[in-house]
JSON list of C-alpha atoms in Angstrom, two decimals:
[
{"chain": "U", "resi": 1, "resn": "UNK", "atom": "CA", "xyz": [0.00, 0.00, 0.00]},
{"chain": "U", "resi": 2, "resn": "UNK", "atom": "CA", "xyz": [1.17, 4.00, -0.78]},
{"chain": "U", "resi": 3, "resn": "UNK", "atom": "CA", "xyz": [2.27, 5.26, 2.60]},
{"chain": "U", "resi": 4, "resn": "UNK", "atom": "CA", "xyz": [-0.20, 8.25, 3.20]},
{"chain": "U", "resi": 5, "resn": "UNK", "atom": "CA", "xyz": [0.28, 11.79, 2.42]},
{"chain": "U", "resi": 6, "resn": "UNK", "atom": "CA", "xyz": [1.90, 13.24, 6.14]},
{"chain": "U", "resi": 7, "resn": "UNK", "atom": "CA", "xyz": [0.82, 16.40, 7.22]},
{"chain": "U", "resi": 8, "resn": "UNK", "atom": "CA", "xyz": [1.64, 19.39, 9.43]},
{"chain": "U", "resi": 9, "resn": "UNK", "atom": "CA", "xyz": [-1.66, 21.27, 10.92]},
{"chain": "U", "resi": 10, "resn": "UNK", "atom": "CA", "xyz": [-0.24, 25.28, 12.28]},
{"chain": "U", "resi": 11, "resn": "UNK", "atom": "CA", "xyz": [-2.78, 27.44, 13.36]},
{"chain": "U", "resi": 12, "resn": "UNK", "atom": "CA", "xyz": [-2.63, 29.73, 16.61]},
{"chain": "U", "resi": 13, "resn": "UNK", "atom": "CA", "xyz": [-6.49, 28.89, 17.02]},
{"chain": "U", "resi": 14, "resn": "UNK", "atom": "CA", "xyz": [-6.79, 25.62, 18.65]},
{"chain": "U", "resi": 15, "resn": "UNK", "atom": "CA", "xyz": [-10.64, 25.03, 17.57]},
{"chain": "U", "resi": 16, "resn": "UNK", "atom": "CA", "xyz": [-9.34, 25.62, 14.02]},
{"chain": "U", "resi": 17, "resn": "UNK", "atom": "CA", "xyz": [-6.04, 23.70, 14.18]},
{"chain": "U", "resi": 18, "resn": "UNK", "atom": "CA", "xyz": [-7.77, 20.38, 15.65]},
{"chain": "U", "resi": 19, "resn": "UNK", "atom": "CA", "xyz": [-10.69, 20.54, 13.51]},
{"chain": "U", "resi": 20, "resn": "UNK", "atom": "CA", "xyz": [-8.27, 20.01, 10.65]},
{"chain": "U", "resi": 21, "resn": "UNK", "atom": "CA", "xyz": [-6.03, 18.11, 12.11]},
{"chain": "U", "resi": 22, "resn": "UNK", "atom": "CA", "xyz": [-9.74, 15.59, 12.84]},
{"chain": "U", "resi": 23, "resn": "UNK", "atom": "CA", "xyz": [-10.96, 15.96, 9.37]},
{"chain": "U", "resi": 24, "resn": "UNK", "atom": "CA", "xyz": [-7.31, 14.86, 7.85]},
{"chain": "U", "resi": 25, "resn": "UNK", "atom": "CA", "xyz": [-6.65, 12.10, 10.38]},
{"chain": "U", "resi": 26, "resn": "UNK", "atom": "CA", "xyz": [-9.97, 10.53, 8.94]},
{"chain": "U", "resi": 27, "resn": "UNK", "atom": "CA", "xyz": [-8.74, 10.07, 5.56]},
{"chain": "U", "resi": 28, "resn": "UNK", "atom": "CA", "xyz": [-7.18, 6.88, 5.07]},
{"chain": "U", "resi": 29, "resn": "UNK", "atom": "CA", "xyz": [-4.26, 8.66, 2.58]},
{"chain": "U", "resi": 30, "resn": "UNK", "atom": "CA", "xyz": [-3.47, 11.47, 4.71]},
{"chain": "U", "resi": 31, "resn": "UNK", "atom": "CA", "xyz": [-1.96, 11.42, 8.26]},
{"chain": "U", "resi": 32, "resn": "UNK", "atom": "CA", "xyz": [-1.38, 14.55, 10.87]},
{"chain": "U", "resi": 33, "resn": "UNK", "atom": "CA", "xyz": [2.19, 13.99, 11.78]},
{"chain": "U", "resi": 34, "resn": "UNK", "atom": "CA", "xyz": [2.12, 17.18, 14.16]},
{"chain": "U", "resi": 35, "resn": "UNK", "atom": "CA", "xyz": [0.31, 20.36, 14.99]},
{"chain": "U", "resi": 36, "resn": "UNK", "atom": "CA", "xyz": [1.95, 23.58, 16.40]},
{"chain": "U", "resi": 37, "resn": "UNK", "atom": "CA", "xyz": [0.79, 27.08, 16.96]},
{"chain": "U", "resi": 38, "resn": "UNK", "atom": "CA", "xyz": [3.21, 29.89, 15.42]},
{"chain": "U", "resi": 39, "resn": "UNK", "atom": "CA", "xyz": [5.33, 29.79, 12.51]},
{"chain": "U", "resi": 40, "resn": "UNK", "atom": "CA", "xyz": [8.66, 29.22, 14.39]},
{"chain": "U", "resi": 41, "resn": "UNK", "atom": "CA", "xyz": [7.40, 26.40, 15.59]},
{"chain": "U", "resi": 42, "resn": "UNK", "atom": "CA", "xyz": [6.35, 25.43, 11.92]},
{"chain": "U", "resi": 43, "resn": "UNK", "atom": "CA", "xyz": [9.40, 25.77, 10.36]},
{"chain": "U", "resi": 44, "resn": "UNK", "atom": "CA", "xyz": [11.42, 24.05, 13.42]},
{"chain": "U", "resi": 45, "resn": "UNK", "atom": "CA", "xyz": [8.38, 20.88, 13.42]},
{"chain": "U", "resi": 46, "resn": "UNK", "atom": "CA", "xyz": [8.76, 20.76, 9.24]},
{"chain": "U", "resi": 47, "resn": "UNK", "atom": "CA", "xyz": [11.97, 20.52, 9.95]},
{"chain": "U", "resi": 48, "resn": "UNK", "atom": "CA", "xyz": [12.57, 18.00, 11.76]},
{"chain": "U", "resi": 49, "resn": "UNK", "atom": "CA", "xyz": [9.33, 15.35, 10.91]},
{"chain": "U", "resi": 50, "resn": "UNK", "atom": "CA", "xyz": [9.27, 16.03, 7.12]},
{"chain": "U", "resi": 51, "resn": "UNK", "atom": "CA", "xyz": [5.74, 16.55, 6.35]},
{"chain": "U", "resi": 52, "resn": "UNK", "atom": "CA", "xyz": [4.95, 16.45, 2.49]},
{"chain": "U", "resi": 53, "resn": "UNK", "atom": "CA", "xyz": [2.63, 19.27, 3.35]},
{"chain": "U", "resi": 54, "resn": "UNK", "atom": "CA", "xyz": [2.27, 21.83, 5.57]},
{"chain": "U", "resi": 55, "resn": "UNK", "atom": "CA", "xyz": [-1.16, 23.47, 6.15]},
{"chain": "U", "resi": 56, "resn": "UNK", "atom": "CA", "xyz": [-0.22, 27.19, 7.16]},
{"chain": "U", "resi": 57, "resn": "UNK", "atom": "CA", "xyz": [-2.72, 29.52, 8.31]},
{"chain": "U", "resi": 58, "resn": "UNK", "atom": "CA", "xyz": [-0.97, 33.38, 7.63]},
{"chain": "U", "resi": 59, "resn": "UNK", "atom": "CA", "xyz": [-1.37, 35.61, 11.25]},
{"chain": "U", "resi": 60, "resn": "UNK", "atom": "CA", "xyz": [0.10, 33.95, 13.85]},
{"chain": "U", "resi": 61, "resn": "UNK", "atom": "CA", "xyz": [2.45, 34.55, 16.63]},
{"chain": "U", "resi": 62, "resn": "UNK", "atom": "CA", "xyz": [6.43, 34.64, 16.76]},
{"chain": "U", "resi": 63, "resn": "UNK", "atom": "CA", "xyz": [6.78, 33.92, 13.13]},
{"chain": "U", "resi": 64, "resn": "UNK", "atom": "CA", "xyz": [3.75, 34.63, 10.40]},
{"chain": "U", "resi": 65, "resn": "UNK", "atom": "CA", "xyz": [2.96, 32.11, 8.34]},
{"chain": "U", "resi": 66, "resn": "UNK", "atom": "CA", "xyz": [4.73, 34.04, 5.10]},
{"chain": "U", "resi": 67, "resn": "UNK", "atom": "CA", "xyz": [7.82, 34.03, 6.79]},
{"chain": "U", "resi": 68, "resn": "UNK", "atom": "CA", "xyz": [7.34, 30.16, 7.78]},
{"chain": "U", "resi": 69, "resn": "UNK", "atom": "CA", "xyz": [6.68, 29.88, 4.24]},
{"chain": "U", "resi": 70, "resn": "UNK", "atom": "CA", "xyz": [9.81, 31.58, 2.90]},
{"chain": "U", "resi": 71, "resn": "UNK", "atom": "CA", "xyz": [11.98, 29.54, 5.32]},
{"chain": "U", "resi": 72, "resn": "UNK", "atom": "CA", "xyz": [10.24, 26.10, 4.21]},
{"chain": "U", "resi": 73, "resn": "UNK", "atom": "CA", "xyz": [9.47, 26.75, 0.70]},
{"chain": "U", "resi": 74, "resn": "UNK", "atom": "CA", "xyz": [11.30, 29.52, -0.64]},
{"chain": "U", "resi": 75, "resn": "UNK", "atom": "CA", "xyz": [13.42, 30.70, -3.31]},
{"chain": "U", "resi": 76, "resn": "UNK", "atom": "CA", "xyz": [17.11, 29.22, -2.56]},
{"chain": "U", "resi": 77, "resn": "UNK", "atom": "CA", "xyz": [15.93, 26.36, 0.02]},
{"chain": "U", "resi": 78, "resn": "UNK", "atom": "CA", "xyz": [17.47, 23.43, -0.60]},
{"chain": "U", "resi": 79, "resn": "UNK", "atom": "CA", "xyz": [14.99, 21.32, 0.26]},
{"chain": "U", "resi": 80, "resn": "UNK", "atom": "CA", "xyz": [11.57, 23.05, -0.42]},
{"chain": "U", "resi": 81, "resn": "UNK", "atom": "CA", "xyz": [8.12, 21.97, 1.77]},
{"chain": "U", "resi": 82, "resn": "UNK", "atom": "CA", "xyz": [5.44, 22.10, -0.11]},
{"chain": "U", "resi": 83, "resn": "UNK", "atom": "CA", "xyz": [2.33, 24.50, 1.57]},
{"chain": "U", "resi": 84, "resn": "UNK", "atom": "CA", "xyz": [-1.20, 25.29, 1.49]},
{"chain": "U", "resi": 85, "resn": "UNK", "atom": "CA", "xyz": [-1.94, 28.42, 2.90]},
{"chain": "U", "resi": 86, "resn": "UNK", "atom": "CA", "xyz": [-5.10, 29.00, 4.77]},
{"chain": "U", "resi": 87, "resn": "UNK", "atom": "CA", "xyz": [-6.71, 32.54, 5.66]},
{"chain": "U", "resi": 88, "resn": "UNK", "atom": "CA", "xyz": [-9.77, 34.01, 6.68]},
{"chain": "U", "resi": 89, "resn": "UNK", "atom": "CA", "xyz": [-9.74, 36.92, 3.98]},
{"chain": "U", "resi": 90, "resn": "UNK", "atom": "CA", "xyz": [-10.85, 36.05, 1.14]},
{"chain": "U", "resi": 91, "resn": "UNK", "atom": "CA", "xyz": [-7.85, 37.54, -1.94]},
{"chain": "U", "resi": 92, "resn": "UNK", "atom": "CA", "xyz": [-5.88, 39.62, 1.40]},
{"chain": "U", "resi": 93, "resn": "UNK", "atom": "CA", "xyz": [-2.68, 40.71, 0.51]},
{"chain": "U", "resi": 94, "resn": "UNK", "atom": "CA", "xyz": [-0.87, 38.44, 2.73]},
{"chain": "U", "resi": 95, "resn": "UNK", "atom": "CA", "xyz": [-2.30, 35.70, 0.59]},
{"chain": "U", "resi": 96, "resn": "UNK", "atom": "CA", "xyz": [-0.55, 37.37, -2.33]},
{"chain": "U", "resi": 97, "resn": "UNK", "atom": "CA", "xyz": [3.14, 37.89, -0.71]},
{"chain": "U", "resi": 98, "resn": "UNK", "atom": "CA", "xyz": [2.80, 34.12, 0.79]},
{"chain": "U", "resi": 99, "resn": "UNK", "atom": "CA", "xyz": [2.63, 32.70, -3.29]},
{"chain": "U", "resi": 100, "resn": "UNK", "atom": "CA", "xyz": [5.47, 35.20, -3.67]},
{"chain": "U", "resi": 101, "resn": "UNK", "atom": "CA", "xyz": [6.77, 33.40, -0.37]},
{"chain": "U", "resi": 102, "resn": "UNK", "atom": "CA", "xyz": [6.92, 29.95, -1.97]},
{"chain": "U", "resi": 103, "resn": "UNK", "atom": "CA", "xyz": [3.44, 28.40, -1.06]},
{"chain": "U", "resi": 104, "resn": "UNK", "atom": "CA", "xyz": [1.99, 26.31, -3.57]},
{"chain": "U", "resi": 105, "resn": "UNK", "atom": "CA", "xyz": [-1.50, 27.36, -2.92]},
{"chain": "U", "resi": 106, "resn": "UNK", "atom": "CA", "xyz": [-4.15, 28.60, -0.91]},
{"chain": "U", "resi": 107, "resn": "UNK", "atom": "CA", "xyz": [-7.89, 28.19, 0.47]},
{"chain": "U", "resi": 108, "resn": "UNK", "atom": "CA", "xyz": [-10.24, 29.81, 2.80]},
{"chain": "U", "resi": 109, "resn": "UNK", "atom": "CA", "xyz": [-10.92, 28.48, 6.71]},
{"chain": "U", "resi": 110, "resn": "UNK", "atom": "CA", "xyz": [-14.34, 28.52, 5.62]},
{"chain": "U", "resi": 111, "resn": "UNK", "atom": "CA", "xyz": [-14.15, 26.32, 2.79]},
{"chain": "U", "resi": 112, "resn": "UNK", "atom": "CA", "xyz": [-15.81, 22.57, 3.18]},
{"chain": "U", "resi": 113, "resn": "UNK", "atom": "CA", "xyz": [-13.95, 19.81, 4.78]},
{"chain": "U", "resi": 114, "resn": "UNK", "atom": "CA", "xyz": [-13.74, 18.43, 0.89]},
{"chain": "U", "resi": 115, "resn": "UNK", "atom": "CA", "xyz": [-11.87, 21.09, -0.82]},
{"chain": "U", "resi": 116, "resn": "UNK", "atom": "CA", "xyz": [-9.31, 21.21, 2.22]},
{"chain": "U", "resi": 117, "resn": "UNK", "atom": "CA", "xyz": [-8.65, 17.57, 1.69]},
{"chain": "U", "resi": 118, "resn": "UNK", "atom": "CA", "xyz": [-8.61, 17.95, -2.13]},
{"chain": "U", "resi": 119, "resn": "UNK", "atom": "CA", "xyz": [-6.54, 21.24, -1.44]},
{"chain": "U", "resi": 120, "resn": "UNK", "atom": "CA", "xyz": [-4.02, 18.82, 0.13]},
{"chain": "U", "resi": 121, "resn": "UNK", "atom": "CA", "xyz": [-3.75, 16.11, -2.54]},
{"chain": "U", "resi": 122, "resn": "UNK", "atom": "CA", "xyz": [-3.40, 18.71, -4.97]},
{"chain": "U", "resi": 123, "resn": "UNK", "atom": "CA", "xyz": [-0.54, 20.20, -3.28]},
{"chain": "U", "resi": 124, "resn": "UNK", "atom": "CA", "xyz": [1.00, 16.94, -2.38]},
{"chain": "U", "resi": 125, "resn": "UNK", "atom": "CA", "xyz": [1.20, 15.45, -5.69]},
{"chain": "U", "resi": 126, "resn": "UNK", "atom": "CA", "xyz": [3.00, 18.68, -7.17]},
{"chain": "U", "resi": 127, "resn": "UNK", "atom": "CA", "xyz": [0.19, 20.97, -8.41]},
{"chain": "U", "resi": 128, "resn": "UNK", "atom": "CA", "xyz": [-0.65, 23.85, -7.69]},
{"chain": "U", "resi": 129, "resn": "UNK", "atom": "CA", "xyz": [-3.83, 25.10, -5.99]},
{"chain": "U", "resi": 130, "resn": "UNK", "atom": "CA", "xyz": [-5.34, 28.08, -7.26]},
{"chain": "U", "resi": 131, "resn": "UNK", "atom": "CA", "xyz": [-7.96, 28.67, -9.62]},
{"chain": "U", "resi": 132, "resn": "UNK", "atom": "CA", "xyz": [-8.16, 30.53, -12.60]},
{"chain": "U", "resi": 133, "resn": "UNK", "atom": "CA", "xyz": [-10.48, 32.82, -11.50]},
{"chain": "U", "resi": 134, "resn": "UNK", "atom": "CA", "xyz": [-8.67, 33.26, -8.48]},
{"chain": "U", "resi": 135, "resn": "UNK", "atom": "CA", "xyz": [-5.27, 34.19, -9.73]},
{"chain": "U", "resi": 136, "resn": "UNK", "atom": "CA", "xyz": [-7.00, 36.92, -11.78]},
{"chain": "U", "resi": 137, "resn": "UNK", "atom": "CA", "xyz": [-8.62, 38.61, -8.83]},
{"chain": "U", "resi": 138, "resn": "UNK", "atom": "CA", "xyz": [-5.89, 37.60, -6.77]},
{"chain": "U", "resi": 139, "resn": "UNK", "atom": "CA", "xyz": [-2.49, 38.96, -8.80]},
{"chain": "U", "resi": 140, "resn": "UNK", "atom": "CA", "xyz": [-4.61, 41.54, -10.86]},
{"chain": "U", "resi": 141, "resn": "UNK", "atom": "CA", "xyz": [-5.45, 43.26, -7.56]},
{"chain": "U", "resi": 142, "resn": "UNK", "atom": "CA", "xyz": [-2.20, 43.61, -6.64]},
{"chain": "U", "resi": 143, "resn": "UNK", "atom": "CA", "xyz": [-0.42, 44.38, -9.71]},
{"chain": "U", "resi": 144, "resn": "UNK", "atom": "CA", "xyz": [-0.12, 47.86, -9.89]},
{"chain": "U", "resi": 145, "resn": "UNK", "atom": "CA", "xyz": [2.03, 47.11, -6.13]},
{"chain": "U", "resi": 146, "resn": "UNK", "atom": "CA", "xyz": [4.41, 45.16, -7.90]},
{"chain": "U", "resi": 147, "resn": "UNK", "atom": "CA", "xyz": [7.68, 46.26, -8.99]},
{"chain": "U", "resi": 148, "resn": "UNK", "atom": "CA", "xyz": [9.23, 44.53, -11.76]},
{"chain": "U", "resi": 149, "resn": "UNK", "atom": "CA", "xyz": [13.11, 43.03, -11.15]},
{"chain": "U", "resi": 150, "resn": "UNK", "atom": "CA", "xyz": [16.10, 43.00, -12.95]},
{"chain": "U", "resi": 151, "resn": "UNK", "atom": "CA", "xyz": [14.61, 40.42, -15.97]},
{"chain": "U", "resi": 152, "resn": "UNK", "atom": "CA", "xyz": [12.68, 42.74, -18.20]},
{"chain": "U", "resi": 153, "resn": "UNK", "atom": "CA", "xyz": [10.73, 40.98, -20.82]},
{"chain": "U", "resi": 154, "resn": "UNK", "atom": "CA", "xyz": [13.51, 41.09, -23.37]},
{"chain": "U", "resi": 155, "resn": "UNK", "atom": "CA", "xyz": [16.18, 39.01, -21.51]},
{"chain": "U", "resi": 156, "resn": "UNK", "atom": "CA", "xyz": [13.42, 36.54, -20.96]},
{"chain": "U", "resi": 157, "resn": "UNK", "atom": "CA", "xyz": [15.10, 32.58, -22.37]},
{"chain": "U", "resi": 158, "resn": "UNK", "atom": "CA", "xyz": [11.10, 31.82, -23.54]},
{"chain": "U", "resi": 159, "resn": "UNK", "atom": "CA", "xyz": [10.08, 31.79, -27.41]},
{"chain": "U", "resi": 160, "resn": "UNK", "atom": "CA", "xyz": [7.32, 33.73, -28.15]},
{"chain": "U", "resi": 161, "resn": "UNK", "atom": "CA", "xyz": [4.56, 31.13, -28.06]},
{"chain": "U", "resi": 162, "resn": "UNK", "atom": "CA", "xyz": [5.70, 30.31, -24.60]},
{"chain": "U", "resi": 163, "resn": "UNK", "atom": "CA", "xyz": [5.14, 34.13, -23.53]},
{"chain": "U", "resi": 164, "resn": "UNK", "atom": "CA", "xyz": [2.38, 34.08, -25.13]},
{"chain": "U", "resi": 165, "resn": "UNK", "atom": "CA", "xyz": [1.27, 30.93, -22.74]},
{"chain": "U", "resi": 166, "resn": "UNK", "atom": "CA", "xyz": [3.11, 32.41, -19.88]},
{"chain": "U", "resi": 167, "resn": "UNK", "atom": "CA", "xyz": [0.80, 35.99, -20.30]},
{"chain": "U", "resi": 168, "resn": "UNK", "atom": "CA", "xyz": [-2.30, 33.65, -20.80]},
{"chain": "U", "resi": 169, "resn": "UNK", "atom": "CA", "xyz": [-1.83, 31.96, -17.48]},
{"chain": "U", "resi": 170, "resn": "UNK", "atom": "CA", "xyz": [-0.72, 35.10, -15.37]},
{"chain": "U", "resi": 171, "resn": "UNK", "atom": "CA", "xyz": [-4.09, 36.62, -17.20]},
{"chain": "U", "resi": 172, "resn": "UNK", "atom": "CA", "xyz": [-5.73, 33.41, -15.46]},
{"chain": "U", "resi": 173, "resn": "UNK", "atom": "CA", "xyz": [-6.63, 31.17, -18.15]},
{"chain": "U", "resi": 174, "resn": "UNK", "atom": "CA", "xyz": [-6.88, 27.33, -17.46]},
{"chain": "U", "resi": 175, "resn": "UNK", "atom": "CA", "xyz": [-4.95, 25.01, -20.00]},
{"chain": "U", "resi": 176, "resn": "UNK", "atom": "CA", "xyz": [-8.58, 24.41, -21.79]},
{"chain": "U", "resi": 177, "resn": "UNK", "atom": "CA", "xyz": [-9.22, 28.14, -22.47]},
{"chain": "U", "resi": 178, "resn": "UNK", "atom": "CA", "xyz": [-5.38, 28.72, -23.70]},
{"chain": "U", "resi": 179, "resn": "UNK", "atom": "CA", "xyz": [-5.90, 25.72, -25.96]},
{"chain": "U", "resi": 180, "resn": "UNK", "atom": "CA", "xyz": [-8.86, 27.56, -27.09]},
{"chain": "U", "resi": 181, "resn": "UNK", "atom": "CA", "xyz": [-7.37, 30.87, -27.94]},
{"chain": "U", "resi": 182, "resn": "UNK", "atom": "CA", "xyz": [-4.71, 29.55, -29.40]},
{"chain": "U", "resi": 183, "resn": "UNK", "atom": "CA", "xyz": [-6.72, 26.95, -31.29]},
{"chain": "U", "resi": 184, "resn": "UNK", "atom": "CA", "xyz": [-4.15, 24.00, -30.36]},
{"chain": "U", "resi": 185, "resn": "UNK", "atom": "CA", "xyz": [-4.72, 21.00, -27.88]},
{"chain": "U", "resi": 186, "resn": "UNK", "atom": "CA", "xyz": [-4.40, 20.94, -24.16]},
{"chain": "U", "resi": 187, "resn": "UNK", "atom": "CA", "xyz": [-1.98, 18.56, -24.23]},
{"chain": "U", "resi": 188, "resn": "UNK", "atom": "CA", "xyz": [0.26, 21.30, -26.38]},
{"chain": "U", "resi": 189, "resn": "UNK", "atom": "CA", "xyz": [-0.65, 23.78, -24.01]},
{"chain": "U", "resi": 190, "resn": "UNK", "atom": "CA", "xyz": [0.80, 21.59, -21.18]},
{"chain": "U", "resi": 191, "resn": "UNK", "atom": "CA", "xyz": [4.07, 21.14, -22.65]},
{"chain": "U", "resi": 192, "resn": "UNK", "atom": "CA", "xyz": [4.55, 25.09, -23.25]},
{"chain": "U", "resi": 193, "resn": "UNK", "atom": "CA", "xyz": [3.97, 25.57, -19.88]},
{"chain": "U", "resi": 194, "resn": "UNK", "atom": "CA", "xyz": [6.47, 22.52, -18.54]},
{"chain": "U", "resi": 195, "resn": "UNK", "atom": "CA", "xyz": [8.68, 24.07, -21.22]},
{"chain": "U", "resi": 196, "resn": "UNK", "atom": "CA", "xyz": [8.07, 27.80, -19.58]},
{"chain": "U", "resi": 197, "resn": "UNK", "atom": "CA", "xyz": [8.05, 26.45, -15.81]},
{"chain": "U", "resi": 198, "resn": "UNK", "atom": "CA", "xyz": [11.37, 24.89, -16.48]},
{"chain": "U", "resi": 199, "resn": "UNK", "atom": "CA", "xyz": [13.51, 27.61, -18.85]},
{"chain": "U", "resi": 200, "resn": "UNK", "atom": "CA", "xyz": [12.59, 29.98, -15.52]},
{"chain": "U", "resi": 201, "resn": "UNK", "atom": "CA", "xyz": [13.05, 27.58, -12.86]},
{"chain": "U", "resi": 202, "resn": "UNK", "atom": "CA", "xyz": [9.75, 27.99, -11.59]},
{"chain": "U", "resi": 203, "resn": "UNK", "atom": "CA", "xyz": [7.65, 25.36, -9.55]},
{"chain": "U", "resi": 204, "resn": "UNK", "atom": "CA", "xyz": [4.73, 25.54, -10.99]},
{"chain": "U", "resi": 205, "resn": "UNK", "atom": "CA", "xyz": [1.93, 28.14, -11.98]},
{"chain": "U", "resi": 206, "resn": "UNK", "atom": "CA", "xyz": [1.54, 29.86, -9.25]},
{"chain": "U", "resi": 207, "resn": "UNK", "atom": "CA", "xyz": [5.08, 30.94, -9.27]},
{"chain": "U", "resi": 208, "resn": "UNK", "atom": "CA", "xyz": [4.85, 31.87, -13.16]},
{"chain": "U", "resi": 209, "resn": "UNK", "atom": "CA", "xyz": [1.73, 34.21, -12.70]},
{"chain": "U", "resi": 210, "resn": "UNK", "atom": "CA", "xyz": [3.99, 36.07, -9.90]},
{"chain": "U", "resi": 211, "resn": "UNK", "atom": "CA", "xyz": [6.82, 36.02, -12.15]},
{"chain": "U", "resi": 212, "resn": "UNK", "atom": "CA", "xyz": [4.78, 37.38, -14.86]},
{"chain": "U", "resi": 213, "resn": "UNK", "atom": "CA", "xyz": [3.85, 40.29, -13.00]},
{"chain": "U", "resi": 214, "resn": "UNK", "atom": "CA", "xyz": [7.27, 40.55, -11.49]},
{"chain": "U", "resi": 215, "resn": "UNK", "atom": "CA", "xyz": [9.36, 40.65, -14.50]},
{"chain": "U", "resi": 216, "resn": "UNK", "atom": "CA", "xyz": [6.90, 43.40, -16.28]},
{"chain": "U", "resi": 217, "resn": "UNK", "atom": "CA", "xyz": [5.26, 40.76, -19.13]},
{"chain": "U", "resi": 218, "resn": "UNK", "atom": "CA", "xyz": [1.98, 41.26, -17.90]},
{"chain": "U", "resi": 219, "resn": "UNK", "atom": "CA", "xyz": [1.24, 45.05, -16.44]}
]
């Protein structure tokens, strides 16, 4: 049998953090493997037990759950932790800079019991979790905040039909409606975008629509 999916439950509200850590534990592919309260304590417990994914709420004490998320997941860690972020706002701006942080998703507290257990086998197997809809609400909203870096659009290593992907996703199309403005198959689209993800050393889409916006190709 597949050993199941281990994960690490930090919340600083107690009601919150063992509600998930019930609902998980029931699942016969996922197992809570520890729960703390802060995001010190995160990063230290992730640390040490491994988790394949960490289930981070964002305003805690001692550390915030971004910060936990830049130490566990972030740009330059040699080996990256995989998290869902969890807030109460629905498209906050700590949401936002915890993607930019290295999370590979996010959902609301008050979403059903399913989606937060489908939010956690989406993360574990190496997607990411955010919907289309979402990242246009989500990055558009904050775009005009963003500064692009040092990579402007012309030093970009992509062809132009993988910018062209690569401004499709940031504008938060799914692979089906790319395939349709492009008129070519999904299966096309997804090898532009493993092509794209990998030229920029990117995870996975989440990171691409924030380096998008980042390096200037979508404004």
């Amino acid at each position: 049998m597949t050993a199941p999916t281990r994960v690490l439950v930090c919340d600083d509200q107690v009601l919150i953090r063992t509600g998930f850590a019930t609902i998980i534990d029931a699942q016969p592919d996922l197992e809570v493997v520890g729960e703390c309260g802060d995001g010190r304590a995160a990063v230290d417990l992730a640390r040490r037990l491994s988790p394949d994914v960490v289930v981070m709420d964002v305003r805690m004490p001692v550390l915030d759950g971004i910060e936990a998320t830049r130490l566990l997941a972030g740009a330059g860690v040699e080996n990256p932790v995989k998290v869902l972020v969890v807030t109460t706002f629905n498209l906050d701006e700590y949401v936002y800079e915890a993607l930019r942080a290295g999370a590979s998703g996010f959902l609301l507290k008050d979403a059903p019991a399913a989606q937060l257990l489908n939010g956690i086998r989406t993360v574990a197997s190496g997607a990411a979790l955010l919907a289309p809809e979402v990242t246009r609400q989500l990055v558009g909203r904050y775009a005009a905040r963003i500064r692009p870096t040092e990579n402007p659009p012309g030093d970009t290593p992509l062809t132009p039909r993988e910018l062209e992907v690569l401004r499709l996703i940031a504008n938060g199309l799914s692979n089906g409606e790319i395939a349709a403005t492009l008129v070519i198959s999904q299966e096309t689209v997804k090898t532009y975008v493993s092509r794209l993800l990998a030229k920029l050393g990117l995870r996975d889409r989440v990171q691409a629509v924030v380096h998008a916006y980042r390096s200037g190709l979508v404004t």
